[in-house]
mmCIF file of C-alpha atoms and ligand atoms in Angstrom:
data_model
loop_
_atom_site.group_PDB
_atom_site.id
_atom_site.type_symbol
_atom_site.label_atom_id
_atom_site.label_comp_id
_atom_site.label_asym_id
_atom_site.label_seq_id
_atom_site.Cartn_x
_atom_site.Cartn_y
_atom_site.Cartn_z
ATOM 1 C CA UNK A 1 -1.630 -25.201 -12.547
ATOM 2 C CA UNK A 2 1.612 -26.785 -11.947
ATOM 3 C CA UNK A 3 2.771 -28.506 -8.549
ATOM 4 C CA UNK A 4 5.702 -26.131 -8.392
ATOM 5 C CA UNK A 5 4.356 -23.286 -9.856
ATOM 6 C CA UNK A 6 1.393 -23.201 -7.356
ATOM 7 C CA UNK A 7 4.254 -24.110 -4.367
ATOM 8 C CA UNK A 8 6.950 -21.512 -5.427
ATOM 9 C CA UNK A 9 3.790 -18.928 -4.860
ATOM 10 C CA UNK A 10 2.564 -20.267 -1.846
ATOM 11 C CA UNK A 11 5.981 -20.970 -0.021
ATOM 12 C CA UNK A 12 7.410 -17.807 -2.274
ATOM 13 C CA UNK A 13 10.020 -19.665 -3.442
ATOM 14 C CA UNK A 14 11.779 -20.168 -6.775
ATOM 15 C CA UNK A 15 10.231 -22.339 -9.333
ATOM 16 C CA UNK A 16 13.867 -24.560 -9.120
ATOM 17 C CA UNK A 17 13.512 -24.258 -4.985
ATOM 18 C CA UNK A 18 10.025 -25.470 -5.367
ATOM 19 C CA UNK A 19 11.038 -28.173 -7.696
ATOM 20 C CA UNK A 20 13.670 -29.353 -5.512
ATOM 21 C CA UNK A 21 11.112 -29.397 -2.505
ATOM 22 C CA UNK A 22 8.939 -31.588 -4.511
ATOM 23 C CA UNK A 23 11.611 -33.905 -5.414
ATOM 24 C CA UNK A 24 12.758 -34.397 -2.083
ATOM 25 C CA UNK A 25 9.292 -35.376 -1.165
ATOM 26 C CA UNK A 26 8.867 -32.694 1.202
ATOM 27 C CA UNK A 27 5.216 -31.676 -0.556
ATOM 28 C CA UNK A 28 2.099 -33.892 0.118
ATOM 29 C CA UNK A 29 -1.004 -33.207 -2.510
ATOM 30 C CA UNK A 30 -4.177 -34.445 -0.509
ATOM 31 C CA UNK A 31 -2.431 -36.091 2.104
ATOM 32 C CA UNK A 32 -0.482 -37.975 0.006
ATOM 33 C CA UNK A 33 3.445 -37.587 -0.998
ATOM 34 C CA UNK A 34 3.818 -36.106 -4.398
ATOM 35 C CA UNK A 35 7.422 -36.257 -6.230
ATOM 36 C CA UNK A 36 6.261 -34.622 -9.683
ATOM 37 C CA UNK A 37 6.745 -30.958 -10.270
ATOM 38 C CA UNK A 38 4.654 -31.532 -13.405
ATOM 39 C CA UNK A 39 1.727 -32.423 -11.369
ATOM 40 C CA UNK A 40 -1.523 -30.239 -12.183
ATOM 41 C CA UNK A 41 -3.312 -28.827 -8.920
ATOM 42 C CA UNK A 42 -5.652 -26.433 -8.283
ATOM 43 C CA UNK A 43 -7.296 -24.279 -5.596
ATOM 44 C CA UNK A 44 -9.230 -26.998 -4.761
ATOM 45 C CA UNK A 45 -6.351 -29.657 -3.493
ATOM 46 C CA UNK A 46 -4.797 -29.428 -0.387
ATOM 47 C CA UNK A 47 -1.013 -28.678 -0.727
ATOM 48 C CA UNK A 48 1.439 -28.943 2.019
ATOM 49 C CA UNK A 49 4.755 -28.684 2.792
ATOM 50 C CA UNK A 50 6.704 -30.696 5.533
ATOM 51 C CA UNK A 51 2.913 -31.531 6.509
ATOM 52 C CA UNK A 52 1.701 -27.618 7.155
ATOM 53 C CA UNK A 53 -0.658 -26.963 4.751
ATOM 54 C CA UNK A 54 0.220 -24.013 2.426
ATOM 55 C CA UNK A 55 -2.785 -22.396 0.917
ATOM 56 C CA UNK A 56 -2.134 -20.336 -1.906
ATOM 57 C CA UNK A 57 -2.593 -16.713 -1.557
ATOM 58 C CA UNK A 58 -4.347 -14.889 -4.887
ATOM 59 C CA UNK A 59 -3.116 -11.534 -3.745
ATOM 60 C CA UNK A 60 -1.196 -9.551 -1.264
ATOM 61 C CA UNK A 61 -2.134 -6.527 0.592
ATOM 62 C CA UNK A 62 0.687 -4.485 2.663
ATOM 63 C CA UNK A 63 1.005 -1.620 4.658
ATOM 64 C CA UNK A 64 4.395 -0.006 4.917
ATOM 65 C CA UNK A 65 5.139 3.130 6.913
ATOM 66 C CA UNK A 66 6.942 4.470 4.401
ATOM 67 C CA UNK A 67 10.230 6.384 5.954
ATOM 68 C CA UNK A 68 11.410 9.680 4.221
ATOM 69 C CA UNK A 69 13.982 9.636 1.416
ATOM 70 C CA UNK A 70 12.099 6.678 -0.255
ATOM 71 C CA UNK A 71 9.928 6.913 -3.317
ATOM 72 C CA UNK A 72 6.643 5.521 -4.317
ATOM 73 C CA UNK A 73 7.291 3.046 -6.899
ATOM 74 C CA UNK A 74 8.212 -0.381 -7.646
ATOM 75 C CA UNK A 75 11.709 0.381 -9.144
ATOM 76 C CA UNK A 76 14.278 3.463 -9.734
ATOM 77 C CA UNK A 77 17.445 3.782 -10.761
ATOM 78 C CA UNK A 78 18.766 6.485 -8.270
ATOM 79 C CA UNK A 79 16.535 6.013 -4.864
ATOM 80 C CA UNK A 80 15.222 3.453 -2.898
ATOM 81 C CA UNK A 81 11.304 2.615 -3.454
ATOM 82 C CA UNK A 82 8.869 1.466 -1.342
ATOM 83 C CA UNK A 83 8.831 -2.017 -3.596
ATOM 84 C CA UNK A 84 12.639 -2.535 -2.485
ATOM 85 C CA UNK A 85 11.520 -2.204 1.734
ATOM 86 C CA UNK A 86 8.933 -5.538 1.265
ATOM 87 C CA UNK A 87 10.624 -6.934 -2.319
ATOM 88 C CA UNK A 88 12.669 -9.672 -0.534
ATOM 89 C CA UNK A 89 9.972 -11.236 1.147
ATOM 90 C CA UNK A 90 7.651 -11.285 -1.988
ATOM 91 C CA UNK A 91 10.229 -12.458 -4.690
ATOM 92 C CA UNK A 92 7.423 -13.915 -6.947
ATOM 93 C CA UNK A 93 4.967 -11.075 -7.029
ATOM 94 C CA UNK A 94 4.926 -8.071 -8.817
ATOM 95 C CA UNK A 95 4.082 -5.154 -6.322
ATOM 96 C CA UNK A 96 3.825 -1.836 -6.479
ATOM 97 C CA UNK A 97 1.727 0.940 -4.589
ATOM 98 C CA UNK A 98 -1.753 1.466 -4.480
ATOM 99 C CA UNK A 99 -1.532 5.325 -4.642
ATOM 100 C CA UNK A 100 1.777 7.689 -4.143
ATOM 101 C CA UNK A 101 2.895 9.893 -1.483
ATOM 102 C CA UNK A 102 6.284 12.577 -2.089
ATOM 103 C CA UNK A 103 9.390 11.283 -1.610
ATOM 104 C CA UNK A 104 10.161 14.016 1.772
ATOM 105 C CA UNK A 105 6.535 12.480 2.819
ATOM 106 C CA UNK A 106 6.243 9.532 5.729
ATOM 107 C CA UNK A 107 3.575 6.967 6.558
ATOM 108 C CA UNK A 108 0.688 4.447 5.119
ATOM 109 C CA UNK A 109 1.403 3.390 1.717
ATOM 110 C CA UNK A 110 -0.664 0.323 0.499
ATOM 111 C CA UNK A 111 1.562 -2.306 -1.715
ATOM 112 C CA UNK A 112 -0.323 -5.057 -3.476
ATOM 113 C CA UNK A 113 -0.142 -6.814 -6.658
ATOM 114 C CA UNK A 114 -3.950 -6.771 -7.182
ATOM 115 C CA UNK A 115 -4.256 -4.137 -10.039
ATOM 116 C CA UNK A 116 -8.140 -4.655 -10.114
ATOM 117 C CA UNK A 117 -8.234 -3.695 -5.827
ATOM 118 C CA UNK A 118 -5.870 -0.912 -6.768
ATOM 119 C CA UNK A 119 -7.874 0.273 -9.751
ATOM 120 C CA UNK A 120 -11.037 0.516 -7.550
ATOM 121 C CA UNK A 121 -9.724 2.566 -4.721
ATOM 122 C CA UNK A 122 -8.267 5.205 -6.567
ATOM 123 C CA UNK A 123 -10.583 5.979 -9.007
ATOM 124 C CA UNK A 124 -12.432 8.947 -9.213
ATOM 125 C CA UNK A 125 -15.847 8.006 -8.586
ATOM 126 C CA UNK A 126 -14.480 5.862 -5.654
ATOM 127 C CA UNK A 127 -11.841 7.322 -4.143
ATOM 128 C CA UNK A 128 -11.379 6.087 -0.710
ATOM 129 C CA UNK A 129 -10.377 9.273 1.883
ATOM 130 C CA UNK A 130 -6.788 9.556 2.876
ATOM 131 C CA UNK A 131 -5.917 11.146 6.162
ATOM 132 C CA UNK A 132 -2.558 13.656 7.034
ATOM 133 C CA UNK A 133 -1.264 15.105 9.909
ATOM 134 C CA UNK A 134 0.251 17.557 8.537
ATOM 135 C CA UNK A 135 3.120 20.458 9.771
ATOM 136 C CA UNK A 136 2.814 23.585 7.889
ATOM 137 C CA UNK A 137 4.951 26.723 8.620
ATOM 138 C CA UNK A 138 2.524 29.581 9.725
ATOM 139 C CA UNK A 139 -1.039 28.700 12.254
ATOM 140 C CA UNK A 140 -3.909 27.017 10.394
ATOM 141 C CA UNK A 141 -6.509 30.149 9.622
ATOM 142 C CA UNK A 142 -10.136 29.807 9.053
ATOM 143 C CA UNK A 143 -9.486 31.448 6.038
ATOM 144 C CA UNK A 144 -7.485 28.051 4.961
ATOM 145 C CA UNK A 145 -10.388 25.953 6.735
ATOM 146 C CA UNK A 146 -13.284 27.469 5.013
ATOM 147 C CA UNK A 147 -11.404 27.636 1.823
ATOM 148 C CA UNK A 148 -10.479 23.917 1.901
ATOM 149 C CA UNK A 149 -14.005 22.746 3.399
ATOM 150 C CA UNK A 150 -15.517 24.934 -0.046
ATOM 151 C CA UNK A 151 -12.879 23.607 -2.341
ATOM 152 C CA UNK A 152 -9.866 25.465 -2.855
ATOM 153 C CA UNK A 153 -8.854 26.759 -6.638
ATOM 154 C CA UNK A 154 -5.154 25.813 -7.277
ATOM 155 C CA UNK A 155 -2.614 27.929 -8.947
ATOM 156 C CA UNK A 156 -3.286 26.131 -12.418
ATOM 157 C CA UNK A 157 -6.954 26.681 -11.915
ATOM 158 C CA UNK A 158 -8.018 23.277 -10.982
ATOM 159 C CA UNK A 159 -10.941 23.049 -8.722
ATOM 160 C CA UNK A 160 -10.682 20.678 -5.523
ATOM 161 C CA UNK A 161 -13.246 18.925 -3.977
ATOM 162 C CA UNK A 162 -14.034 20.086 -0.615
ATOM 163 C CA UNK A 163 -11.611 18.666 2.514
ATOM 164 C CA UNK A 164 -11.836 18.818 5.945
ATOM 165 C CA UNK A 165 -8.775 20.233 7.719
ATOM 166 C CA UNK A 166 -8.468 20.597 11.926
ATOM 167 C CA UNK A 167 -5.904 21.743 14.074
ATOM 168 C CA UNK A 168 -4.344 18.817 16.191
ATOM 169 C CA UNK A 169 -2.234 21.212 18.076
ATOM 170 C CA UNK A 170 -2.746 24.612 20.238
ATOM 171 C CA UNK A 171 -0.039 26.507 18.292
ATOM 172 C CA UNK A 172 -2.375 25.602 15.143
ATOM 173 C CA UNK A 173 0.618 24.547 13.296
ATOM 174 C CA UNK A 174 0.083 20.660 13.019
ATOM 175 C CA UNK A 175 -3.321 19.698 11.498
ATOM 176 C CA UNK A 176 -5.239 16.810 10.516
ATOM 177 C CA UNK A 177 -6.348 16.562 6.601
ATOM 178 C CA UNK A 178 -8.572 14.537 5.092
ATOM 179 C CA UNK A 179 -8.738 14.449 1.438
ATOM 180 C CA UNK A 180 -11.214 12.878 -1.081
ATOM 181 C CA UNK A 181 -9.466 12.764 -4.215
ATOM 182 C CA UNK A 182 -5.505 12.136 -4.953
ATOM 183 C CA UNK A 183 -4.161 15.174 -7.045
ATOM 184 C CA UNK A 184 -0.375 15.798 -7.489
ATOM 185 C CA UNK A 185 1.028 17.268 -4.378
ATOM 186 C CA UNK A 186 -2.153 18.112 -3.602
ATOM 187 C CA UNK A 187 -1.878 19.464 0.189
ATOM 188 C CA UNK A 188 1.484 21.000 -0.681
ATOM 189 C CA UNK A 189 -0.399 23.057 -3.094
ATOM 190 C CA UNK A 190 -3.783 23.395 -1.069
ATOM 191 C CA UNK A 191 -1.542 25.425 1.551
ATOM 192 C CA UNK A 192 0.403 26.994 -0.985
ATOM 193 C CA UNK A 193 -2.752 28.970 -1.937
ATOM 194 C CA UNK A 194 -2.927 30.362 1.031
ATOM 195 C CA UNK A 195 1.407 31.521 1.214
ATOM 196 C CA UNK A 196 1.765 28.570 3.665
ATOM 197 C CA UNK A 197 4.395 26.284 3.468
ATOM 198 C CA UNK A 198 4.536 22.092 4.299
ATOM 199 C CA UNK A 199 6.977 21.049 6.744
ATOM 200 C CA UNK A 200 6.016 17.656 7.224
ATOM 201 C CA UNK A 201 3.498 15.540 5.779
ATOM 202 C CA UNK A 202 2.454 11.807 7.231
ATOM 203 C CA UNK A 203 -0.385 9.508 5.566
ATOM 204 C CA UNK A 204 -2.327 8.414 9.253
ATOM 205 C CA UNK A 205 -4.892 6.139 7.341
ATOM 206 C CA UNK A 206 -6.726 4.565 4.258
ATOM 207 C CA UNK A 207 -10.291 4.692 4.254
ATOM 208 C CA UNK A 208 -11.101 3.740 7.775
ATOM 209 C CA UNK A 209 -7.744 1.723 8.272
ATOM 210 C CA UNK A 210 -5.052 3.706 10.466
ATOM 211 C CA UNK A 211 -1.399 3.293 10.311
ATOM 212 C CA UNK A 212 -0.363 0.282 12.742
ATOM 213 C CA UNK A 213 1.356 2.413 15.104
ATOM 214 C CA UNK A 214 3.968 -0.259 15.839
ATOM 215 C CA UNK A 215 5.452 -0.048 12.477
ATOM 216 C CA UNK A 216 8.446 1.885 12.892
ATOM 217 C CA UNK A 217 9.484 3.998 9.577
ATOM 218 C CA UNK A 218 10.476 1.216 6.694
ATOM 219 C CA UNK A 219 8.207 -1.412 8.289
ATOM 220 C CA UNK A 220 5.266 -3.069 7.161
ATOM 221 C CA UNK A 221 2.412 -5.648 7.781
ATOM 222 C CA UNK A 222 0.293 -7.534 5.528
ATOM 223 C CA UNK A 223 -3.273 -5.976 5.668
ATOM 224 C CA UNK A 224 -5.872 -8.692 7.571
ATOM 225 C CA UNK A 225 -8.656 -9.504 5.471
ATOM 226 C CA UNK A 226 -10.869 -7.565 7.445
ATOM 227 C CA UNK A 227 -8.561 -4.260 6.300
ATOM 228 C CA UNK A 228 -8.687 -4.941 3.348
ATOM 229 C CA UNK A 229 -12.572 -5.475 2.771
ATOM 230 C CA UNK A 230 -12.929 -2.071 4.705
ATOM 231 C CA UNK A 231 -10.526 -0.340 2.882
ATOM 232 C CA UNK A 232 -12.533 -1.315 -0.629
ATOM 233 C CA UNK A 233 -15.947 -0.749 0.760
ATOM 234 C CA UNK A 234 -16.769 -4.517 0.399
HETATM 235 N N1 LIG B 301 -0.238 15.764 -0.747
HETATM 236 C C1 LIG B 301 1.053 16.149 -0.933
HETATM 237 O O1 LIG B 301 1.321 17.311 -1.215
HETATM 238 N N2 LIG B 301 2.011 15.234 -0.788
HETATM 239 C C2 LIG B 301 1.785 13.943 -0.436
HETATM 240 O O2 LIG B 301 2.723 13.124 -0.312
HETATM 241 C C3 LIG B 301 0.433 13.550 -0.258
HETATM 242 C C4 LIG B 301 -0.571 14.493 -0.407
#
């Protein structure tokens, strides 16, 4: 590709920034200075800029802890999305999130702009488990254990696949979920069966990757490369 195509993603810059950089002769191409923006490069040439060498990255992986009040999606008209919390930093890419949680609901969402990754970990015959801790409004039951560890039967018939649910707190109120597939307001409707209502809802982890528990609401971290292999199984 093009010297300042390949630079304006791997400084994520604008194409004119990136041009400008070039001209300036900020950006060496194998060691040596290279003023053309025209310049064809490829993964294989070393790029740098100001002499640090700035590999190109294919894809991005994020985790955001989302706050409440924001929605899952890379643009809205009325509310804030989880896209707009990372957007600035990633002006180049096209993001969005790997999976939704509600709008009242807090914690890991994944934001990437590799459709293929994305594809893989939600589908159906892959789904990777998602874990809650979850509030509800009345003491976990083993009614609502065995039921969910069977498979519950929502309202509109639809059978679930079994999920484990413990209590996380003496009072039995807060309780850890895991799920294995990704149905619409799925706990909120798991509970539901049972008369009990959701009071809070946070995602603790993907697959085997847990929330960084540094990330205050509305801040994120790109995934290492480690995360992200674990989190598709690789
Ligand atoms: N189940 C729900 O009901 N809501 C979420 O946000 C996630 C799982």
């Amino acid at each position: 590709m093009r010297l300042d195509k390949y630079l304006a993603e791997a400084a994520q810059c604008t194409r004119s920034e990136s041009r400008e950089l070039i001209r300036k002769g900020r950006v060496s191409v194998n060691g040596a200075v290279c003023r053309r923006p025209e310049q064809q490069v490829s993964e294989m040439d070393s790029i740098a800029l100001d002499g640090k060498s700035r590999p190109r990255q294919a894809f991005v992986y994020i985790m955001l802890n989302k706050p409440a009040g924001v929605v899952s999606a890379s643009a809205d008209k009325r509310d804030t999305t989880v896209v707009d919390l990372v957007h600035s930093a990633y002006p180049r890419r096209e993001l969005f999130p790997a999976g939704r949680l509600d709008k009242t609901s807090t914690g890991f969402v994944l934001i990437t702009d590799d459709g293929a990754f994305a594809h893989d970990i939600l589908a159906p015959r892959h789904h990777v488990p998602k874990t809650y801790r979850v509030t509800i409004d009345t003491p976990l039951t083993r009614e609502m254990a065995e039921g969910f560890a069977r498979g519950v039967v929502l309202a509109d018939r639809v059978q679930l696949a079994p999920a484990e649910v413990s209590p996380l707190t003496a009072d039995g109120r807060t309780v850890r979920v895991v799920l294995h597939q990704g149905v619409y307001h799925q706990i909120k409707r798991m509970f539901g069966v049972y008369g009990a209502g959701v009071d809070q809802l946070h995602r603790e982890a993907i697959g085997s990757v847990w929330l960084d528990q540094d990330l205050a609401p509305g801040q994120w971290r790109e995934l290492t490369e480690a995360e992200v292999a674990a989190i598709a199984g690789r």
